[in-house]
Every structure is written in structure tokens, then in C-alpha cells.
Coordinates of C-alpha atoms in Angstrom, one line a residue:
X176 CA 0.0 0.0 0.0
X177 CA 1.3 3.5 -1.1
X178 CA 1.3 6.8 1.4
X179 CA -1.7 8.4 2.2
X180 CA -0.8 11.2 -0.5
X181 CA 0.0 8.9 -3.4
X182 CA -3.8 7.4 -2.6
X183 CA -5.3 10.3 -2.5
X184 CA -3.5 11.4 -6.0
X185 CA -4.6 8.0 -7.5
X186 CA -8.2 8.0 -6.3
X187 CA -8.6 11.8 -7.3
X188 CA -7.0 10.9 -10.9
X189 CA -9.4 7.7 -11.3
X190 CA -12.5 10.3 -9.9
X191 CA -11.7 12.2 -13.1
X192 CA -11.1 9.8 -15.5
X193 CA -14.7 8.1 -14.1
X194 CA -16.3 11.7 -15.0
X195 CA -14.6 12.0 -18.0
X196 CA -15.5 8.6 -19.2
X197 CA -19.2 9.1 -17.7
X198 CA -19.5 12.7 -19.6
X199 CA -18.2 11.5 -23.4
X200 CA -20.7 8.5 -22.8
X201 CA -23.6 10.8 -22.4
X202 CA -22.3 13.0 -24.8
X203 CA -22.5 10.6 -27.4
X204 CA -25.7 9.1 -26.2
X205 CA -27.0 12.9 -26.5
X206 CA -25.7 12.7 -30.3
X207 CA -27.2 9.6 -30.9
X208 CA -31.0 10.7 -30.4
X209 CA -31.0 13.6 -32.8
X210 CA -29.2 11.1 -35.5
X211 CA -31.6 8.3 -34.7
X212 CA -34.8 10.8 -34.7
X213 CA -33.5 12.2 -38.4
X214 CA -33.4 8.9 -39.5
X215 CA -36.8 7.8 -38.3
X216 CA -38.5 11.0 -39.5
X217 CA -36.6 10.8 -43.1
X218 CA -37.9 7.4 -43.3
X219 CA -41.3 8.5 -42.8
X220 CA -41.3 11.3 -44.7
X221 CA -40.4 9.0 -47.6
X222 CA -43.0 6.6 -46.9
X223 CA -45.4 9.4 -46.8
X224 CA -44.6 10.6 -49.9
X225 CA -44.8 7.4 -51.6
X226 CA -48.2 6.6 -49.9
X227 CA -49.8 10.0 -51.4
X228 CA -47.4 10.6 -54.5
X229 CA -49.9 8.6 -56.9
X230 CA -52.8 10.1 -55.1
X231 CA -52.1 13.2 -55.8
X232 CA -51.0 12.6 -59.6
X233 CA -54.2 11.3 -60.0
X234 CA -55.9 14.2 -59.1
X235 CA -54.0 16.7 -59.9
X236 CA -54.3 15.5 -63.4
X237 CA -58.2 15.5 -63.2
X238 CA -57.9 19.2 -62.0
X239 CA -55.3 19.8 -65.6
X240 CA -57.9 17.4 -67.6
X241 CA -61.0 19.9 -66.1
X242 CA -59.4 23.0 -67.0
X243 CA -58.1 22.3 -70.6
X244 CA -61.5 20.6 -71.3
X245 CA -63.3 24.4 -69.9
X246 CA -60.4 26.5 -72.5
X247 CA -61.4 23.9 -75.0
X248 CA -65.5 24.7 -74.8
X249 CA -64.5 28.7 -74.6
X250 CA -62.7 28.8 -77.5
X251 CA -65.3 26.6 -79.3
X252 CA -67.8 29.1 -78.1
X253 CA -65.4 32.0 -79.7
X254 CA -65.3 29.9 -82.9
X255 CA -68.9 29.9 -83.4
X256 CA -69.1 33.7 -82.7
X257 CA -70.7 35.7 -85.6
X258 CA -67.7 38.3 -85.1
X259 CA -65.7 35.6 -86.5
X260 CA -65.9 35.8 -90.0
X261 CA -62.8 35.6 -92.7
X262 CA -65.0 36.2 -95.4
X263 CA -65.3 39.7 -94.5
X264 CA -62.2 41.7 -95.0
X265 CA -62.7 43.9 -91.7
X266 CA -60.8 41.8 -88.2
X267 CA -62.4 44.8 -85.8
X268 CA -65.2 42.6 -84.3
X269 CA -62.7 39.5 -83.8
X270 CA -60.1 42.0 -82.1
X271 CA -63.0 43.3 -79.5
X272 CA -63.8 39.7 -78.7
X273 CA -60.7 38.1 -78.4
X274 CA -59.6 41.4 -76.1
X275 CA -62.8 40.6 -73.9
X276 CA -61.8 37.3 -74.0
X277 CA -58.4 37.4 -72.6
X278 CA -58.6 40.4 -70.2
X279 CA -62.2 39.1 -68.7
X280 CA -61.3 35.8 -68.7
X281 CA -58.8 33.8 -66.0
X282 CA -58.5 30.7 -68.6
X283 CA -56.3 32.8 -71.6
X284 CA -53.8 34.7 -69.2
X285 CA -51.6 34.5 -71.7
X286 CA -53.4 35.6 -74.7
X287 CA -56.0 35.1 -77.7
X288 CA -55.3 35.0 -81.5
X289 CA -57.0 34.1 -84.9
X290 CA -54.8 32.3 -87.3
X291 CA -56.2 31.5 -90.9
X292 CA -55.1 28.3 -93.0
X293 CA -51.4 29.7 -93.6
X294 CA -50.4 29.9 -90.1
X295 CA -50.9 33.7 -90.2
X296 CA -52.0 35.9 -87.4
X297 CA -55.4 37.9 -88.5
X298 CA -55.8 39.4 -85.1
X299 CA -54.3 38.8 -81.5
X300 CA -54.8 40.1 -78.2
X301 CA -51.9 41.2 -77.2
X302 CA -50.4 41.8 -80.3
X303 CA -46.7 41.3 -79.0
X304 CA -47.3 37.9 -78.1
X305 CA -47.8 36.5 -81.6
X306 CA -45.2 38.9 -83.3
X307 CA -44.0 36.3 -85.4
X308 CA -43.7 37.7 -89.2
X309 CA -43.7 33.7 -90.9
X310 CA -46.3 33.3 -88.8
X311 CA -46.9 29.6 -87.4
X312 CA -47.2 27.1 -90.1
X313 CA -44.4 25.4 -89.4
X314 CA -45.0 24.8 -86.3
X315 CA -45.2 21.3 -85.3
X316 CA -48.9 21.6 -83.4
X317 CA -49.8 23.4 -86.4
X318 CA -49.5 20.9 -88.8
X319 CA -51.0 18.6 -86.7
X320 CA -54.4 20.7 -87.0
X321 CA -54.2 20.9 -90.3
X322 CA -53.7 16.9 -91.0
X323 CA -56.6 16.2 -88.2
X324 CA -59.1 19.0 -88.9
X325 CA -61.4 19.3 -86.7
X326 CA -59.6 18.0 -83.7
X327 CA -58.3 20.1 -80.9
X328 CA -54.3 20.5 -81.0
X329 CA -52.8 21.1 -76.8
X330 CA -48.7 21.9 -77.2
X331 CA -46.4 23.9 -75.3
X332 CA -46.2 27.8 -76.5
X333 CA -42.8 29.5 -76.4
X334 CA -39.2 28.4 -77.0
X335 CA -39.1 27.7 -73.4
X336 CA -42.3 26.3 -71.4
X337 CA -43.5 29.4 -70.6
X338 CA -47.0 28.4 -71.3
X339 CA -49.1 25.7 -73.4
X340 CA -51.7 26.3 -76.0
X341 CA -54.9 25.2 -77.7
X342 CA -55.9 25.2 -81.3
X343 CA -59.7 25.0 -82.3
X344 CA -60.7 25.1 -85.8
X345 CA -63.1 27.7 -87.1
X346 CA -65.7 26.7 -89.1
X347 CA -67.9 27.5 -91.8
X348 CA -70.5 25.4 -94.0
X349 CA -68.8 22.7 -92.4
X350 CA -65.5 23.6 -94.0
X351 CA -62.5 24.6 -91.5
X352 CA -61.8 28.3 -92.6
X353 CA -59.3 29.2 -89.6
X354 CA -58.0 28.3 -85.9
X355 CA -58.8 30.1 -82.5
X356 CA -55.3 29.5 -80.5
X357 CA -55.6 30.5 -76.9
X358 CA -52.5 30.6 -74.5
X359 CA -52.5 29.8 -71.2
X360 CA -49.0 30.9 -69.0
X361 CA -48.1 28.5 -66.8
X362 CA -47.1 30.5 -63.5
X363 CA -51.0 31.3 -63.5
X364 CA -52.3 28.3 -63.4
X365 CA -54.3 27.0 -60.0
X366 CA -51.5 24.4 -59.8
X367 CA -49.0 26.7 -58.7
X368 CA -50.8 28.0 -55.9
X369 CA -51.0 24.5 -53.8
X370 CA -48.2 23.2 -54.6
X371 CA -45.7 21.9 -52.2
X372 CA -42.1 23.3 -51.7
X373 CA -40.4 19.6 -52.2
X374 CA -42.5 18.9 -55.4
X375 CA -42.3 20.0 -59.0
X376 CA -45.2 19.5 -61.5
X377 CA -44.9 19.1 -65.6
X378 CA -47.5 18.7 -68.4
X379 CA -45.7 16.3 -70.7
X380 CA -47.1 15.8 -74.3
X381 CA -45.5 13.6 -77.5
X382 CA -42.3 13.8 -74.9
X383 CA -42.1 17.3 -74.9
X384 CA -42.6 19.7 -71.2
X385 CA -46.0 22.2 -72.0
X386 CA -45.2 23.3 -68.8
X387 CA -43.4 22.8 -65.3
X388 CA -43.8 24.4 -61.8
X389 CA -42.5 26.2 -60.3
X390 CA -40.4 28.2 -63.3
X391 CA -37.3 27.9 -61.7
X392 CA -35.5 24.7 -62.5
X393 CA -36.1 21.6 -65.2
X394 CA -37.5 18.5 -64.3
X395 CA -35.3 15.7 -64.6
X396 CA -36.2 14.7 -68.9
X397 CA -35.4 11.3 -68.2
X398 CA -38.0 10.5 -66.8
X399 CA -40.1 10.6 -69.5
X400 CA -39.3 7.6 -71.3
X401 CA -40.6 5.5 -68.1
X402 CA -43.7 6.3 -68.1
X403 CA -45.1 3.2 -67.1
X404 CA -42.9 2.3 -64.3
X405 CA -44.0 6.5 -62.8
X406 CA -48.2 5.1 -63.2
X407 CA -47.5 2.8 -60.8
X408 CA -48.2 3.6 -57.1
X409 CA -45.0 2.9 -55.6
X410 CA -43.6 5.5 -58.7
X411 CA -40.3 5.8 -60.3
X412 CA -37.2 6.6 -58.3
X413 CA -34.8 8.2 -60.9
X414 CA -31.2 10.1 -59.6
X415 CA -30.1 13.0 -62.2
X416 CA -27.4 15.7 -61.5
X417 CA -26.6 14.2 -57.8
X418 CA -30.6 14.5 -57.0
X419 CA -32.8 12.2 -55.7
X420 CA -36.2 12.2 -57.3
X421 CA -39.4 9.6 -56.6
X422 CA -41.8 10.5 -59.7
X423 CA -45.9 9.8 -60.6
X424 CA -47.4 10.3 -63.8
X425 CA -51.0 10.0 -64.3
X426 CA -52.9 10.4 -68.0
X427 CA -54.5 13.6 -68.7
X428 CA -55.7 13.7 -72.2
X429 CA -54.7 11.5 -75.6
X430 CA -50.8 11.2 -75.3
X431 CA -50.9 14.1 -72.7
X432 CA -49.6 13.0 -68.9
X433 CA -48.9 14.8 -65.8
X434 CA -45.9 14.1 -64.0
X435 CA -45.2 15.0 -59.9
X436 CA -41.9 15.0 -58.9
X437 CA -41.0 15.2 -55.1
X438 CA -37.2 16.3 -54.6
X439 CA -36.1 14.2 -51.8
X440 CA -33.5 16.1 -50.6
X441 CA -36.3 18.9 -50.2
X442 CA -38.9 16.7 -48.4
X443 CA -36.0 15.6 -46.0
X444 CA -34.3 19.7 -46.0
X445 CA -36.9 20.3 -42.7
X446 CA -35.8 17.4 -40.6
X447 CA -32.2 17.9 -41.5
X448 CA -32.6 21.5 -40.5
X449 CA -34.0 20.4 -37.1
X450 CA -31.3 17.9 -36.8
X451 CA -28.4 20.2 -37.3
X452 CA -30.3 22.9 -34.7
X453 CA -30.9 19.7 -32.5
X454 CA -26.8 18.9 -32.3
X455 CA -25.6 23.0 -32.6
X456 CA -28.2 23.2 -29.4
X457 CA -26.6 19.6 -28.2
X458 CA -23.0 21.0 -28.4
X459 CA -23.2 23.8 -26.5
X460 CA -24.9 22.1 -23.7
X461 CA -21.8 20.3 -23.8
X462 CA -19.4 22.5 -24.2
X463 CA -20.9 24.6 -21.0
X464 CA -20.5 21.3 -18.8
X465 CA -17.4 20.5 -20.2
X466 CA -16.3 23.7 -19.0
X467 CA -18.3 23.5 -16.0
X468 CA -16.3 20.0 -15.3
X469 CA -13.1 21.5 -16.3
X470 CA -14.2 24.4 -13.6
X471 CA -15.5 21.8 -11.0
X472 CA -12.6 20.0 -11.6
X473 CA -9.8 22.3 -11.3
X474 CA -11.3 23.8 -8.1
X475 CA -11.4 20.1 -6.8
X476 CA -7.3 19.4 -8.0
X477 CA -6.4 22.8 -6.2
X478 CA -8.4 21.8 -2.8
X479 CA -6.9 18.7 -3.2
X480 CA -3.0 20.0 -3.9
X481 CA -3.8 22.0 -0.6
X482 CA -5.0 18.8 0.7
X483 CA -2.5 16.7 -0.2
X484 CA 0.8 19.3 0.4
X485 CA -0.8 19.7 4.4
X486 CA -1.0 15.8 4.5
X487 CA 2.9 15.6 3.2
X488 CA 3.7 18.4 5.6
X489 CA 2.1 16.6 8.7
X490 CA 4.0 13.6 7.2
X491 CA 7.3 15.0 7.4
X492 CA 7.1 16.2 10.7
X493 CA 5.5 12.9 12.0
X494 CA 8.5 11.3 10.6
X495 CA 10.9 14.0 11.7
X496 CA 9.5 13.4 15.1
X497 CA 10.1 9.4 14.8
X498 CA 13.3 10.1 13.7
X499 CA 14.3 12.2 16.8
X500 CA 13.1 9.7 19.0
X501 CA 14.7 7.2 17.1
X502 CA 17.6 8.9 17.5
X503 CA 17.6 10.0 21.2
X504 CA 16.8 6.5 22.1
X505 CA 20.0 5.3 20.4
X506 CA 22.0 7.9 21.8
X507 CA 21.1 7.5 25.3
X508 CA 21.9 3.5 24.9
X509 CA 24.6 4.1 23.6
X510 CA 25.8 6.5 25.9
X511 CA 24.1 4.1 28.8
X512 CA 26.8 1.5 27.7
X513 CA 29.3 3.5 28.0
X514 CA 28.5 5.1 31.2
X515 CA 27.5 1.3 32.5
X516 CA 31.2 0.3 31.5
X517 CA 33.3 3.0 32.6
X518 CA 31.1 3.1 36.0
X519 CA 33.3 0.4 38.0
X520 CA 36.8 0.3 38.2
X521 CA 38.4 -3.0 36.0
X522 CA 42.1 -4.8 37.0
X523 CA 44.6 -4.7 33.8
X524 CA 43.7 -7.6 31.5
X525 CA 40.7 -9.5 30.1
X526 CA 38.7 -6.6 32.4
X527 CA 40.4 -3.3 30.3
X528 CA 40.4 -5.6 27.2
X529 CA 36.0 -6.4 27.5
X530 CA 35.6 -2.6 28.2
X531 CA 37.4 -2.0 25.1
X532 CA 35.2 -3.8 23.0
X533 CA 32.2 -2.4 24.9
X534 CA 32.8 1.2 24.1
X535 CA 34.3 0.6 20.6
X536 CA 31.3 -2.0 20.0
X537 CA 29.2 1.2 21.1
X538 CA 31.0 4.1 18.7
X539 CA 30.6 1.5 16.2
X540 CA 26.4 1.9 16.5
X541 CA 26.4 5.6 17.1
X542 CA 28.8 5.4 13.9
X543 CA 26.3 3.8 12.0
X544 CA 23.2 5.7 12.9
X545 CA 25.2 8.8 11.7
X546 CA 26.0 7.6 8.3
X547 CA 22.5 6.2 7.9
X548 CA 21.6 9.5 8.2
X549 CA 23.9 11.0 6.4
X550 CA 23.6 8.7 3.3
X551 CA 19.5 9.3 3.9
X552 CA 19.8 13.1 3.2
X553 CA 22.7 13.2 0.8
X554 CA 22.2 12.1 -2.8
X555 CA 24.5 9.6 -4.3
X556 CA 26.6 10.2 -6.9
X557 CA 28.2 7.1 -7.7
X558 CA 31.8 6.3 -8.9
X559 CA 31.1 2.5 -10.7
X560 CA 34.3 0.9 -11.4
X561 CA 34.8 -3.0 -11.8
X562 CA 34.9 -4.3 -8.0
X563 CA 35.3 -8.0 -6.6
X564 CA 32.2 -8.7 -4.9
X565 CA 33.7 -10.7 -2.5
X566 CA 36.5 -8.2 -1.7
X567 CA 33.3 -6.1 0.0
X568 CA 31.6 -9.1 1.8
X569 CA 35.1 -10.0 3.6
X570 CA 35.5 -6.7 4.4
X571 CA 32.0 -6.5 5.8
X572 CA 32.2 -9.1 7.6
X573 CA 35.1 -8.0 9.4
X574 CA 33.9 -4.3 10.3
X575 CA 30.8 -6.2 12.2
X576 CA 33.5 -8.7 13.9
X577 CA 32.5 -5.9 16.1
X578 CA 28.7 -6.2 16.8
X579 CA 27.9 -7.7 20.5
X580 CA 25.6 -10.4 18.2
X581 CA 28.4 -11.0 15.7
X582 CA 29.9 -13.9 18.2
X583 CA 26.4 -15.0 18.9
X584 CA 25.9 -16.3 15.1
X585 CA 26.9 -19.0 13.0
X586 CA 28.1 -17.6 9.3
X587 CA 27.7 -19.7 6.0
X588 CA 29.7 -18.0 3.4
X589 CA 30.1 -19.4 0.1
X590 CA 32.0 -16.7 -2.0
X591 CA 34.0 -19.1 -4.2
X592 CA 34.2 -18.1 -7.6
X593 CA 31.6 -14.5 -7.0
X594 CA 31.7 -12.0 -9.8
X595 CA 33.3 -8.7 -10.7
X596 CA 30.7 -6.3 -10.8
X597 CA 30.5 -2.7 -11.6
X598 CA 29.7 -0.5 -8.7
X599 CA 30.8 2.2 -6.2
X600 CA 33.0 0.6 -3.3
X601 CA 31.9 2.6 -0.6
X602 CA 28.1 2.4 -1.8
X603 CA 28.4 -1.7 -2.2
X604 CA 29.6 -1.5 1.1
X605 CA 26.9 0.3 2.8
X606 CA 24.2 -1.9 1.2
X607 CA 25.8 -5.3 1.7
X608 CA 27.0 -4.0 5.1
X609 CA 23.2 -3.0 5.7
X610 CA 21.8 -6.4 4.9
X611 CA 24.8 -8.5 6.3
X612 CA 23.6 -6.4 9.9
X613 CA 20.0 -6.9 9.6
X614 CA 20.5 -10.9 9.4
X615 CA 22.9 -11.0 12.0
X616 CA 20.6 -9.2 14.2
X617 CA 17.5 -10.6 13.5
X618 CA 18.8 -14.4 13.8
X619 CA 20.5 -13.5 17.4
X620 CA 17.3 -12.0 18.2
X621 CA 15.4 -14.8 17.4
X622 CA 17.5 -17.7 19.3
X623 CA 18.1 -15.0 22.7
X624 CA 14.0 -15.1 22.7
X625 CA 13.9 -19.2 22.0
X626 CA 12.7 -19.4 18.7
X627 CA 15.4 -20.8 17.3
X628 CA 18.6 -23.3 18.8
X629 CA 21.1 -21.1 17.2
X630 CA 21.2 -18.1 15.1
X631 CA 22.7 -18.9 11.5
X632 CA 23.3 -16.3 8.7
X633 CA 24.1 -17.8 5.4
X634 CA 26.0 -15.5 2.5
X635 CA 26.7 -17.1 -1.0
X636 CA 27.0 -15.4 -5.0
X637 CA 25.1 -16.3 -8.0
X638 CA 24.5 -15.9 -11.3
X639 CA 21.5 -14.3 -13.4
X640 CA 21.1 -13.5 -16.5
X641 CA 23.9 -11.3 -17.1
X642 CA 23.9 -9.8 -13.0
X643 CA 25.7 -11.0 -10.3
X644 CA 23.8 -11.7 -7.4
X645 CA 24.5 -11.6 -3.2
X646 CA 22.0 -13.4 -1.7
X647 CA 21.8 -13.1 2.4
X648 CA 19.6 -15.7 4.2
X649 CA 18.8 -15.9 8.0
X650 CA 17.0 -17.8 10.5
X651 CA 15.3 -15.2 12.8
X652 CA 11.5 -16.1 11.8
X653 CA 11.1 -13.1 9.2
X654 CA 9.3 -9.9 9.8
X655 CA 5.2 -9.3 10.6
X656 CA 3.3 -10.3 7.8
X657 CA 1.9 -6.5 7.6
X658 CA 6.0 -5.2 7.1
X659 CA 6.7 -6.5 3.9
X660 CA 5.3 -3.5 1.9
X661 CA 7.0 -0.8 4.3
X662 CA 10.2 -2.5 4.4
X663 CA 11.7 -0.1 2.4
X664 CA 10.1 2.8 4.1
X665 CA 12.3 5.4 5.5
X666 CA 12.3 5.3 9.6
X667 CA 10.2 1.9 9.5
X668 CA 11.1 -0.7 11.4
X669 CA 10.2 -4.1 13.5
X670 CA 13.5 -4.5 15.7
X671 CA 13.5 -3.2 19.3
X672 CA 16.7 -1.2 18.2
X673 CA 17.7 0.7 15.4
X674 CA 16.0 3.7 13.5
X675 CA 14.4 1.7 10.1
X676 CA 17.0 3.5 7.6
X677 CA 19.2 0.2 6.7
X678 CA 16.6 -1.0 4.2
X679 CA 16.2 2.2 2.9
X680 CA 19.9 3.4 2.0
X681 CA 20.1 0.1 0.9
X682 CA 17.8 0.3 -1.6
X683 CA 19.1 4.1 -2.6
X684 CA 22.7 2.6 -2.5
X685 CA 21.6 0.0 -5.1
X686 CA 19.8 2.0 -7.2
X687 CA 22.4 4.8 -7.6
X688 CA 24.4 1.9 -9.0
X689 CA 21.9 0.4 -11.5
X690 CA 21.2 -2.3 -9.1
X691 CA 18.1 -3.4 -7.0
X692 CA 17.6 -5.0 -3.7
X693 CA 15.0 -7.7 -3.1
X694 CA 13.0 -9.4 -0.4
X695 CA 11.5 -12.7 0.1
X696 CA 10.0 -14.7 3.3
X697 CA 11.2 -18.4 3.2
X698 CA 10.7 -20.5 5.9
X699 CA 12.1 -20.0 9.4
X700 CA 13.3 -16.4 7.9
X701 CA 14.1 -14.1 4.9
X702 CA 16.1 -13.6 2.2
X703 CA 17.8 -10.6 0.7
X704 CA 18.9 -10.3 -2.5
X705 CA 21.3 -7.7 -3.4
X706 CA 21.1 -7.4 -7.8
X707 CA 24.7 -5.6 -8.7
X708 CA 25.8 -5.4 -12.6
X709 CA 28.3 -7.8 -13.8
X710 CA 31.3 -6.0 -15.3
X711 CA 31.5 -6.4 -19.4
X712 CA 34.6 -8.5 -20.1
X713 CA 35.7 -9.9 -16.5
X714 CA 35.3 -13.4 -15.7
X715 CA 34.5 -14.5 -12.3
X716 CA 36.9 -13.8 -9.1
X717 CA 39.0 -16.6 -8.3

């Protein structure tokens, strides 16, 4: 388990992540309703159109049929008006009724005109309208009412579809003597008033457009030549210039058919406007919580950097004042010692000689606790050059010759044949004389409370995969089963003496050298496992 700070950090950082995750979820949930909405409604907008499109064909084709069959039996009417007379060389009565005929009347918005058996305009209301000098005889529609007499001609009037026309014969003794051609523009027509935005409507005849609503635009020709496949009620679905159309047709008169187109793109323009207001409105609903998150969670990082620098504050002084006692308690043992062996008077020999060791034996700790310190607060900076590994466990050994438990234990060594490795002396020293310390201790600890018959401390090299290894096993029963994470944790420790920094400048020692310490619990004890790099190019000491 990490410090109460480094918790704190991780929980706060997964807190945000959570959010984060929690608010692009919703986010694209948001997204997904308008899409899924726009898709339902275009579907149904198409089905809707498909469900009337014949429907209304139908009767808007009836309503065409109804109004060219009403300009049909006017103009008749005209025809058989006594002011229409070629055989009289005055066109004055003609011009009165064909002026009262197109500016009193809603079915000839575009004009009136008598034509005789030439093609030539006798008289025409207005006159600009039919300003054509060759007058019409070679016109297509005009040929046709000469070859079928006394049938009514509809065609489309104008270069462009501007408007569409009808041609009744005049007659007299039963003899065609002349036409009556009334024009109809298309923009007037009642058509154009009902009609929807999405839809365009044309008057097709012998495969030519008499007219199309609304002005603007062409209907796509073709169409035209599928006639058959647009009177059906699901229609004709026909793409032209990048458009999507779905066409009717429905008969109107003889070879005359009416065609509705409905633009799909316009049908669907509504719900893709609403969509795209849906998802503007959508974003900036989530662009003020984002921002609202990225307020709510900055505040939150702040209160918690105040948080967590009090916590590391209270930390270090806890530790500060662990350290202190730590230290004061070793001092005054040490200094205990001392005054307990200096207190009574000794004769010359083994006397002086045990009161040597005892103070020496106690410099020797205070000595220890001081570099501990010292190597805690100062950073390494390590001089690696190739060292024999066992070199620094013999001389370990020897400086703890002077420990009170170093006579208590039993040492294994087996340093045959250990490796050149590439490390800074007096850093190799301080871990392995770390570790070499701990074991001695803990084993004599262990067999002065019973658990064991004799304290043994067992120190051998190995090999592994391209490191040299100096593994340090005792026998003093291992530490609680709660120490292992804080074992190298400054100022933490489970023996009744000693501060808790030998684990930790251990573990700095190593890693200033590219090294690593390890720990493991075997049974009856632990083992420590000191990972130094093998020198390139040197074989094993002899």
C-alpha cells in the first residue's frame, strides 16, 4: 500500500477519469437521439410521400384534364361567334372579342389570337405575343391541326415552357376556314398555388414539357421515357445531376400525362434543418458542462494539492519526530553502555580488554546511525568501477567482527568463484554491510527469545542473467506479515533497536548503482537479494 498522499492522488486521478468517461458517454448518447430521430423522420417522410405521390397525380391530373377541357369549350364558343368571319375583310369585331376574351377571362392569361389556313396571325390580343412575321405554319402543333381538322391541338407555346396552348378550328359550312389558338401561361395556373415546396409538377405531351412548376429549375427529362414504371403507385425513383427524385405520372388527355416530382432532398431539408439545430443546441450544452467539469474540476485538483501538500507536511514532521526519537533513544543506549562500562573500576587484562570492545562496540552503533543519516539526506553520486564482490563481503564481515551479536551467530559464506561487478565501493559497502547487519541481528534476536537453537546467517554469489547476485539468508523467523510493503520505508522498522534506515539506503545505495535490492520470506526467515551489474569482459573472481 502506497502513502496516504500517493492514494489520494490515485483516487482523485481515477475520480476524473470516471467523469470524463461518464460525460463522453452521455455526450454521445445525446448525439445519438438527434441522429436516430433524423433517420426515423426521413424514413417516414419518404413513406409518406410514396403513400400520397400517386394520389395526388391522379388528381391533380383530373384538376389539368378539367381546365383544358373548360379552355377547349370557350374557345369553341369563340369559334362559333358571328364576329368571326374571314369572309369579310374587316378583323375589328374579332379584335374586341378576343380582347374581352383574354382580359375578362382567367383561362387565356396568356393571350388570344385568330390564325387563318397559312399559319398567319389575322388578329391577336396582345399583339406582342404572336409577333411572329412567318407566322406559325411550321410549327409542329400546327401541322397537326391541319392533318386532323377538326380536332383540338394542346402543345407547349414558347421556346421555353413558358405556357401551353390550344388550337380549335373555325368553321364555316362545315369547312375549317381558320384556328382560334388560346394561351395559357403557366405560372397562372391554380397548380401553382397548392403546390408543395419539395414537389415539381410538368404537363408532358408527345415527350415534350408544355409546362413545369414552379419556373425555376427543369425536371429531370429522363424520366419521360418510363412512363409506365411513374403510373404505378410505388412510382419511379430516378437520380439525375446528384438528385434524388421519386416520380408519378397520371394520363391527362390523348398522349398528354402529368408528372409530380418530389425532390427528396427537399422533403427531408426540414428534418435535416431540425437535426443540425438539434446537435448545434446539443453541443453547446456540452461544451458549457465541459467547461463547468473542467471548472468543478480544477477547483477540486487545487483543494486537493492544498489537501495533499498539508498531509505531506504533517507527514514529514511525524517522521521528523520518529526520527528524533529514534535517535535519542540510540544515543542514550549508547551513551548508557558507556557510562555502565566506565562506571566500576576494571584490573589490567581480560577486564580493560571487555571494556574495550564495549565502548568501541558502542562508537561502532552511534557510527552507524550517523552515516544512515547522512547517506538518507545526501544524494549519491556514484563512482562505478569493476569491483570483486567478495572483496566487500570479507570486508564486511570484518567491520561487524565488532557487533555484541556477531559472536552469537553461525556464518555460512560461500563466496567461491563470485563476480566482478560494476559498482561504487563505498556504496556496495553500505548496502551489503546493511543487509549483512539486519541478518545477524534478526537471527540473534530470534534464538536470545527461543525461537530458534542457534542463530545462522548464510551469505553465497550467484549468477543471473547477465547480473551477479549476493543473496543473504537468516533464520530469525522473518518480519510481521503487515512489514513487507514498508520494508523499504524510511524510519520503519520491526526490531526493538535501530531507527528503520538500513533497508532504505540500501535500496538508494543500489539504485544509484543500477542495481536493486530484493526481499522474500522463506521458511524459518528471509532472504535478501542484493542485484549488482556484472562488469562487461571480466570473468569470475577466483
Amino acid at each position: 500500500m502506497g502513502s496516504p498522499v500517493s492514494r489520494l492522488s490515485t483516487a482523485h486521478r481515477r475520480l476524473a477519469r470516471s467523469l470524463l468517461w461518464g460525460l463522453g458517454g452521455m455526450g454521445l448518447l445525446s448525439l445519438l437521439g438527434p441522429v436516430l430521430s433524423y433517420s426515423i423522420d426521413s424514413a417516414e417522410a419518404q413513406r409518406q410521400v410514396r403513400a400520397r405521390g400517386s394520389h395526388e397525380a391522379r388528381i391533380l391530373a383530373d384538376s389539368v384534364a378539367l381546365r383544358i377541357m373548360t379552355m377547349e369549350s370557350e374557345l369553341r364558343r369563340i369559334a362559333r361567334r358571328p364576329e368571326v368571319d374571314f369572309a369579310d375583310e374587316s378583323f375589328e369585331p374579332e379584335k374586341i372579342l378576343l380582347q374581352h376574351s383574354h382580359e375578362q377571362s382567367a383561362l387565356f392569361t396568356g393571350g388570344v389570337a385568330v390564325l387563318d389556313l397559312t399559319g398567319k396571325v389575322v388578329s391577336a390580343t396582345p399583339p406582342e405575343l404572336f409577333a411572329r412575321a412567318e407566322g406559325y405554319s411550321s410549327r409542329r402543333w400546327f401541322q397537326h391541326a391541319l392533318e386532323h381538322g377538326n380536332h383540338t391541338v394542346l402543345e407547349r407555346f414558347g421556346e421555353d415552357p413558358e405556357g401551353w396552348a390550344l388550337l380549335v378550328p373555325v368553321r364555316a359550312k362545315s369547312a375549317v376556314v381558320g384556328y382560334i389558338l388560346g394561351v395559357a401561361r403557366a405560372a397562372d395556373q391554380p397548380l401553382a398555388f397548392g403546390l408543395d415546396p419539395a414537389q415539381r409538377v410538368a404537363l408532358v405531351g408527345g415527350g415534350e414539357v408544355l409546362f413545369e412548376l414552379p419556373e425555376t429549375g427543369r425536371s429531370p427529362l429522363s424520366a419521360f421515357q418510363r412512363g409506365a414504371e411513374a403510373r404505378s403507385p410505388e412510382g419511379l425513383e430516378i437520380e439525375e445531376g446528384g438528385a434524388h427524385y421519386l416520380a408519378f405520372a397520371a394520363d391527362v388527355r390523348g398522349p398528354v400525362d402529368l408528372w409530380v416530382f418530389n425532390h427528396f432532398d427537399d422533403v427531408v431539408a426540414p428534418i435535416r434543418a431540425r437535426l443540425v439545430g438539434q446537435l448545434a443546441f446539443l453541443a453547446v450544452v456540452q461544451l458549457v458542462t465541459w467547461l463547468a467539469f473542467a471548472l468543478f474540476v480544477c477547483r477540486t485538483y487545487l483543494g486537493f494539492r492544498d489537501m495533499e501538500t498539508r498531509i505531506t507536511e504533517e507527514e514529514k514532521l511525524a517522521k521528523l519526530g520518529v526520527a528524533a526519537n529514534l535517535i535519542a533513544h540510540e544515543v542514550k543506549n549508547t551513551l548508557n553502555g558507556i557510562t555502565a562500562a566506565t562506571s566500576y573500576p576494571l584490573p589490567n587484562g581480560a577486564g580493560q580488554e571487555m571494556l574495550a570492545r564495549v565502548v568501541k562496540s558502542q562508537l561502532a552503533r552511534l557510527s552507524h546511525v550517523a552515516k544512515s543519516l547522512l547517506a538518507l539526506s545526501k544524494p549519491a553520486r556514484p563512482q562505478l568501477a569493476p569491483l570483486a564482490l567478495e572483496q566487500v563481503v570479507r570486508e564486511a564481515l570484518e567491520s561487524l567482527k565488532s557487533l555484541p551479536e556477531a559472536s552469537a551467530a553461525q556464518l555460512h559464506t560461500g563466496l567461491a568463484g563470485s563476480f566482478t561487478v560494476e559498482a561504487d565501493h563505498a556504496l556496495a559497502s553500505t548496502a551489503v554491510d546493511n543487509v549483512l547487519r539486519n541478518a545477524i541481528e534478526a537471527a540473534v534476536a530470534a534464538k536470545d527469545v527461543g525461537k530458534v537453537p542457534e542463530a545462522r546467517v548464510s551469505v553465497r554469489c550467484e549468477e543471473r542473467g547477465g547480473q551477479a547476485l549476493l543473496v543473504v539468508e537468516d533464520n530469525g523467523g522473518g518480519p510481521p506479515a503487515d512489514f513487507e510493503e514498508h520494508a523499504f520505508e524510511p524510519f520503519v522498522t520491526s526490531k526493538p533497536k535501530g531507527i528503520g534506515l538500513g533497508l532504505t539506503t540500501t535500496r538508494q545505495a543500489m539504485s544509484a548503482m543500477g542495481g536493486a535490492v530484493e526481499f522474500t520470506r522463506i521458511p524459518g526467515g528471509s532472504r535478501f537479494v542484493l542485484c549488482f551489474r556484472a562488469s562487461a569482459g571480466t570473468e569470475k573472481s577466483p
